[in-house]
Coordinates of C-alpha atoms in Angstrom, one line a residue:
X1 CA 0.0 0.0 0.0
X2 CA 1.5 3.3 -1.0
X3 CA 1.2 6.1 1.6
X4 CA 2.1 9.5 0.3
X5 CA 2.8 12.5 2.5
X6 CA -0.1 15.0 2.6
X7 CA 2.1 17.9 1.7
X8 CA 5.6 18.0 0.3
X9 CA 6.3 21.1 2.4
X10 CA 5.9 19.0 5.5
X11 CA 8.8 16.8 4.7
X12 CA 11.8 17.5 7.0
X13 CA 15.4 16.7 6.4
X14 CA 16.5 15.9 10.0
X15 CA 20.1 16.7 10.8
X16 CA 21.0 14.3 13.6
X17 CA 22.9 15.9 16.5
X18 CA 25.3 13.1 17.6
X19 CA 25.6 12.5 21.3
X20 CA 29.0 10.9 20.5
X21 CA 30.5 12.4 17.3
X22 CA 33.3 9.9 17.2
X23 CA 30.7 7.1 17.0
X24 CA 28.2 9.2 15.0
X25 CA 25.5 7.9 17.3
X26 CA 22.4 9.2 18.9
X27 CA 20.2 7.0 21.1
X28 CA 17.5 8.2 23.4
X29 CA 14.2 7.3 25.1
X30 CA 10.8 8.7 24.1
X31 CA 8.0 8.5 26.7
X32 CA 4.3 9.1 26.8
X33 CA 4.6 12.6 28.1
X34 CA 6.3 13.6 24.9
X35 CA 9.7 14.2 26.5
X36 CA 13.0 12.9 25.1
X37 CA 15.1 11.4 27.9
X38 CA 18.5 12.3 26.4
X39 CA 20.1 11.7 29.8
X40 CA 19.0 9.6 32.7
X41 CA 20.5 12.2 35.1
X42 CA 17.5 13.6 36.8
X43 CA 19.4 16.8 37.6
X44 CA 19.1 17.7 33.9
X45 CA 15.8 18.8 32.3
X46 CA 14.5 16.6 29.5
X47 CA 14.0 18.1 26.1
X48 CA 10.7 18.3 24.4
X49 CA 10.3 16.0 21.3
X50 CA 10.8 18.2 18.2
X51 CA 7.8 18.5 15.8
X52 CA 9.9 16.5 13.2
X53 CA 9.2 13.4 15.2
X54 CA 5.5 13.6 14.2
X55 CA 5.8 14.9 10.6
X56 CA 7.3 13.2 7.6
X57 CA 11.1 13.3 7.9
X58 CA 14.3 11.5 6.8
X59 CA 18.0 11.5 7.7
X60 CA 21.1 9.8 6.3
X61 CA 21.5 7.7 9.5
X62 CA 20.1 4.3 9.9
X63 CA 17.4 4.2 12.6
X64 CA 16.3 1.4 14.9
X65 CA 13.2 1.6 17.1
X66 CA 12.8 -0.6 20.1
X67 CA 9.4 -0.6 21.9
X68 CA 9.5 -1.0 25.7
X69 CA 5.8 -0.5 26.4
X70 CA 2.7 0.8 24.6
X71 CA 2.0 1.0 20.9
X72 CA 3.4 3.0 18.1
X73 CA 2.7 3.1 14.4
X74 CA 5.5 3.6 11.9
X75 CA 4.5 4.9 8.5
X76 CA 6.7 4.9 5.4
X77 CA 5.7 5.6 1.8
X78 CA 5.1 1.9 1.3
X79 CA 3.2 0.8 4.3
X80 CA 2.3 1.2 8.0
X81 CA 3.4 -1.1 10.8
X82 CA 2.0 -1.0 14.3
X83 CA 4.7 -1.8 16.9
X84 CA 3.9 -3.3 20.3
X85 CA 6.0 -3.9 23.4
X86 CA 9.1 -5.9 22.5
X87 CA 9.0 -5.0 18.8
X88 CA 11.9 -3.7 16.8
X89 CA 11.8 -1.8 13.5
X90 CA 14.6 -0.6 11.2
X91 CA 14.5 2.4 8.9
X92 CA 17.1 2.7 6.2
X93 CA 19.2 5.7 5.3
X94 CA 17.1 8.6 4.0
X95 CA 13.9 6.6 4.2
X96 CA 10.9 8.9 4.5
X97 CA 8.9 8.1 7.6
X98 CA 6.8 9.3 10.5
X99 CA 5.5 7.9 13.8
X100 CA 2.3 8.1 15.8
X101 CA 1.2 6.8 19.2
X102 CA -1.6 4.3 19.0
X103 CA -4.1 3.6 21.8
X104 CA -4.4 5.2 25.2
X105 CA -1.9 3.1 27.1
X106 CA 1.4 4.8 28.1
X107 CA 4.2 4.2 25.7
X108 CA 7.9 4.1 26.1
X109 CA 10.5 3.3 23.3
X110 CA 14.1 3.8 22.3
X111 CA 15.3 5.5 19.1
X112 CA 18.8 4.5 18.0
X113 CA 20.4 6.4 15.0
X114 CA 23.9 5.9 13.7
X115 CA 26.0 6.4 10.6
X116 CA 26.7 2.9 9.3
X117 CA 30.0 3.8 7.6
X118 CA 31.5 4.9 10.9
X119 CA 31.5 1.4 12.2
X120 CA 33.3 -0.3 9.3
X121 CA 37.1 -0.2 9.6
X122 CA 39.5 -1.6 7.0
X123 CA 39.2 -5.2 8.2
X124 CA 35.4 -5.3 7.6
X125 CA 35.0 -2.6 5.0
X126 CA 33.8 -5.1 2.3
X127 CA 30.8 -5.9 4.4
X128 CA 29.6 -2.3 4.1
X129 CA 28.4 -3.3 0.7
X130 CA 25.7 -5.5 2.2
X131 CA 24.1 -2.6 3.9
X132 CA 24.7 0.1 1.2
X133 CA 21.0 -0.1 0.0
X134 CA 22.2 0.1 -3.6
X135 CA 19.9 -2.8 -4.5
X136 CA 17.3 -2.9 -1.8
X137 CA 16.3 -0.7 1.2
X138 CA 17.2 -1.9 4.7
X139 CA 13.5 -1.4 5.6
X140 CA 12.8 -4.7 3.9
X141 CA 14.6 -6.5 6.7
X142 CA 11.7 -5.9 9.0
X143 CA 10.2 -9.2 7.8
X144 CA 12.6 -11.1 10.1
X145 CA 11.4 -9.1 13.1
X146 CA 7.8 -9.9 12.1
X147 CA 8.4 -13.6 11.5
X148 CA 11.0 -14.6 14.0
X149 CA 10.4 -13.6 17.7
X150 CA 13.8 -14.9 18.8
X151 CA 15.7 -12.6 16.3
X152 CA 13.6 -9.6 17.3
X153 CA 14.3 -10.3 21.0
X154 CA 18.0 -10.4 20.3
X155 CA 17.9 -7.1 18.4
X156 CA 15.8 -5.5 21.2
X157 CA 18.3 -6.6 23.8
X158 CA 21.2 -5.3 21.8
X159 CA 19.5 -1.9 21.4
X160 CA 18.9 -1.8 25.1
X161 CA 22.6 -2.5 25.7
X162 CA 23.6 0.4 23.4
X163 CA 21.2 2.7 25.3
X164 CA 22.5 1.6 28.7
X165 CA 26.1 2.1 27.7
X166 CA 25.4 5.6 26.2
X167 CA 23.8 6.6 29.5
X168 CA 26.1 5.2 32.1
X169 CA 29.2 6.2 30.1
X170 CA 31.5 3.8 31.9
X171 CA 35.1 3.4 30.8
X172 CA 35.2 1.7 27.4
X173 CA 31.6 2.5 26.6
X174 CA 32.7 3.3 23.0
X175 CA 34.1 -0.2 22.6
X176 CA 30.9 -1.7 24.0
X177 CA 28.7 0.4 21.8
X178 CA 30.7 -0.4 18.6
X179 CA 30.7 -4.1 19.5
X180 CA 26.9 -4.0 20.0
X181 CA 26.3 -2.2 16.7
X182 CA 28.4 -4.9 15.0
X183 CA 26.5 -7.6 16.8
X184 CA 23.2 -6.1 15.5
X185 CA 24.5 -5.9 11.9
X186 CA 25.8 -9.5 12.1
X187 CA 22.4 -10.6 13.5
X188 CA 20.7 -9.1 10.4
X189 CA 23.3 -10.5 8.0
X190 CA 23.2 -14.1 9.2
X191 CA 19.4 -14.3 9.5
X192 CA 18.4 -12.7 6.2
X193 CA 16.8 -15.7 4.5
X194 CA 15.3 -13.6 1.7
X195 CA 18.6 -12.2 0.5
X196 CA 17.8 -8.5 1.1
X197 CA 21.4 -8.0 2.0
X198 CA 23.5 -8.9 -1.0
X199 CA 27.3 -8.5 -1.0
X200 CA 30.3 -9.5 -3.0
X201 CA 31.9 -12.8 -3.3
X202 CA 35.3 -13.3 -1.5
X203 CA 37.1 -13.9 -4.8
X204 CA 36.0 -10.5 -6.0
X205 CA 37.4 -8.9 -2.9
X206 CA 40.6 -10.8 -3.3
X207 CA 40.9 -9.5 -6.9
X208 CA 40.4 -5.9 -5.6
X209 CA 42.9 -6.2 -2.7
X210 CA 46.0 -4.8 -4.6
X211 CA 44.1 -1.6 -5.4
X212 CA 43.1 -1.3 -1.7
X213 CA 46.7 -1.9 -0.7
X214 CA 47.8 0.8 -3.1
X215 CA 45.5 3.3 -1.6
X216 CA 46.7 2.5 1.9
X217 CA 50.4 2.8 0.9
X218 CA 50.0 6.1 -1.0
X219 CA 47.6 7.9 1.4
X220 CA 49.8 11.0 1.7
X221 CA 50.0 11.4 -2.1
X222 CA 47.7 12.2 -5.0
X223 CA 45.8 9.1 -5.9
X224 CA 44.1 8.8 -9.3
X225 CA 41.7 6.2 -10.7
X226 CA 44.1 5.6 -13.5
X227 CA 46.8 4.5 -11.1
X228 CA 44.5 2.1 -9.4
X229 CA 43.4 0.8 -12.8
X230 CA 47.0 0.1 -13.7
X231 CA 47.6 -1.9 -10.5
X232 CA 44.8 -4.3 -11.5
X233 CA 45.4 -4.0 -15.2
X234 CA 41.8 -3.1 -15.9
X235 CA 40.3 -0.5 -18.1
X236 CA 39.0 2.8 -16.6
X237 CA 35.3 2.2 -17.2
X238 CA 35.4 -1.5 -16.1
X239 CA 37.4 -0.6 -12.9
X240 CA 35.0 2.1 -11.7
X241 CA 32.0 -0.2 -12.2
X242 CA 33.7 -3.2 -10.7
X243 CA 34.9 -1.3 -7.6
X244 CA 31.5 0.1 -6.8
X245 CA 29.9 -3.3 -7.3
X246 CA 32.3 -5.0 -4.9
X247 CA 32.8 -2.2 -2.3
X248 CA 29.4 -0.6 -2.4
X249 CA 30.8 2.9 -2.9
X250 CA 32.8 4.7 -5.6
X251 CA 36.6 4.6 -5.7
X252 CA 36.8 8.4 -5.1
X253 CA 34.4 8.1 -2.1
X254 CA 36.5 5.2 -0.7
X255 CA 39.7 7.1 -1.0
X256 CA 38.1 10.2 0.7
X257 CA 36.7 7.9 3.4
X258 CA 40.1 6.5 4.1
X259 CA 41.7 9.9 4.2
X260 CA 39.2 11.3 6.7
X261 CA 39.5 8.2 8.9
X262 CA 43.3 8.7 9.0
X263 CA 42.8 12.4 9.7
X264 CA 40.5 11.6 12.6
X265 CA 43.2 9.3 14.1
X266 CA 45.9 11.9 13.7
X267 CA 43.8 14.6 15.3
X268 CA 43.1 12.4 18.3
X269 CA 46.5 10.8 18.8
X270 CA 49.1 13.3 17.5
X271 CA 50.1 16.8 18.5
X272 CA 50.1 18.2 15.0
X273 CA 48.5 21.1 13.3
X274 CA 45.5 21.0 11.0
X275 CA 47.8 21.8 8.0
X276 CA 50.1 18.9 8.9
X277 CA 47.1 16.5 9.1
X278 CA 45.8 17.7 5.7
X279 CA 49.2 17.0 4.2
X280 CA 49.6 13.7 5.9
X281 CA 46.3 12.4 4.4
X282 CA 47.0 13.8 0.9
X283 CA 44.8 16.9 1.0
X284 CA 47.2 19.8 1.2
X285 CA 44.5 22.3 0.1
X286 CA 43.0 23.4 3.3
X287 CA 39.7 24.6 1.8
X288 CA 39.2 21.2 0.3
X289 CA 40.3 19.4 3.5
X290 CA 37.9 21.4 5.6
X291 CA 35.0 20.9 3.2
X292 CA 35.6 17.1 3.0
X293 CA 36.1 16.8 6.8
X294 CA 32.9 18.7 7.5
X295 CA 31.0 16.6 5.0
X296 CA 31.9 13.5 7.0
X297 CA 31.8 14.9 10.5
X298 CA 29.4 17.9 10.4
X299 CA 32.2 20.0 12.1
X300 CA 35.6 21.4 11.3
X301 CA 38.8 19.5 12.2
X302 CA 39.4 21.9 15.1
X303 CA 35.9 21.5 16.4
X304 CA 36.2 17.8 16.2
X305 CA 39.5 17.7 18.1
X306 CA 38.0 20.0 20.8
X307 CA 34.8 18.0 21.1
X308 CA 36.6 14.7 21.5
X309 CA 39.0 16.2 24.1
X310 CA 36.1 17.5 26.1
X311 CA 34.2 14.2 26.0
X312 CA 37.3 12.2 27.0

């Protein structure tokens, strides 16, 4: 059933304000009195749920909903699903949706939003392709929550763990949250009997490895597609199509992703200037470096370093 928004002007592009910018994560509780419990510390006043939570909206982050009690309907352009206590629902990147309380019973649920790419390092980068939504939207994975109670319970427990860690902020909470997010993705990947998540074969990744190694070894230099083509002895047009098919993102986007990841590590672990960081990751043009860094982190390198220092 196709459900279109009443008015296009009501659609809101929601910019997620990360509670932890390094993890690119926001997780919070919404209760029946329309307050968002962003922090369990009772000394801090809860914030009112913004109107965008009721109207049609979207965001580039993947979103998981975990219902603790009550009933909530989730509407997308394709259908409506009514969630009850214990239910879990996933919304893919930039998927248009809105929610509405159902019934008169009190309700209480968690919202967990995160940038998927942030939780894929070099060792598991190829698996990002499974979740890239190039072929199918992640929202199609909700079938497993509807059909398999045990899978839904595991997902619900993992989301609760993420929320608890984000609130208690014990030592190593970032490690715990990252591990939980990976557990959640692994749960989806191993139980997708319908093949919604479709990735590359291992021999395809092996064939591409020399190009990935080349990027890693020449990070501080100018890297062109032509150079990567030569490493694999492939034509330009075949290479760009093959790379995106295997990795789930373009070669240029992959190189930029790698550069920014290295820049983040340098900013957090080395006492170096922004200029030195830009040069070390192969982006000596400061205007270009700032623009690319802000695109990935929604803040400047200086703001990123200060924010991480304050949080630590």
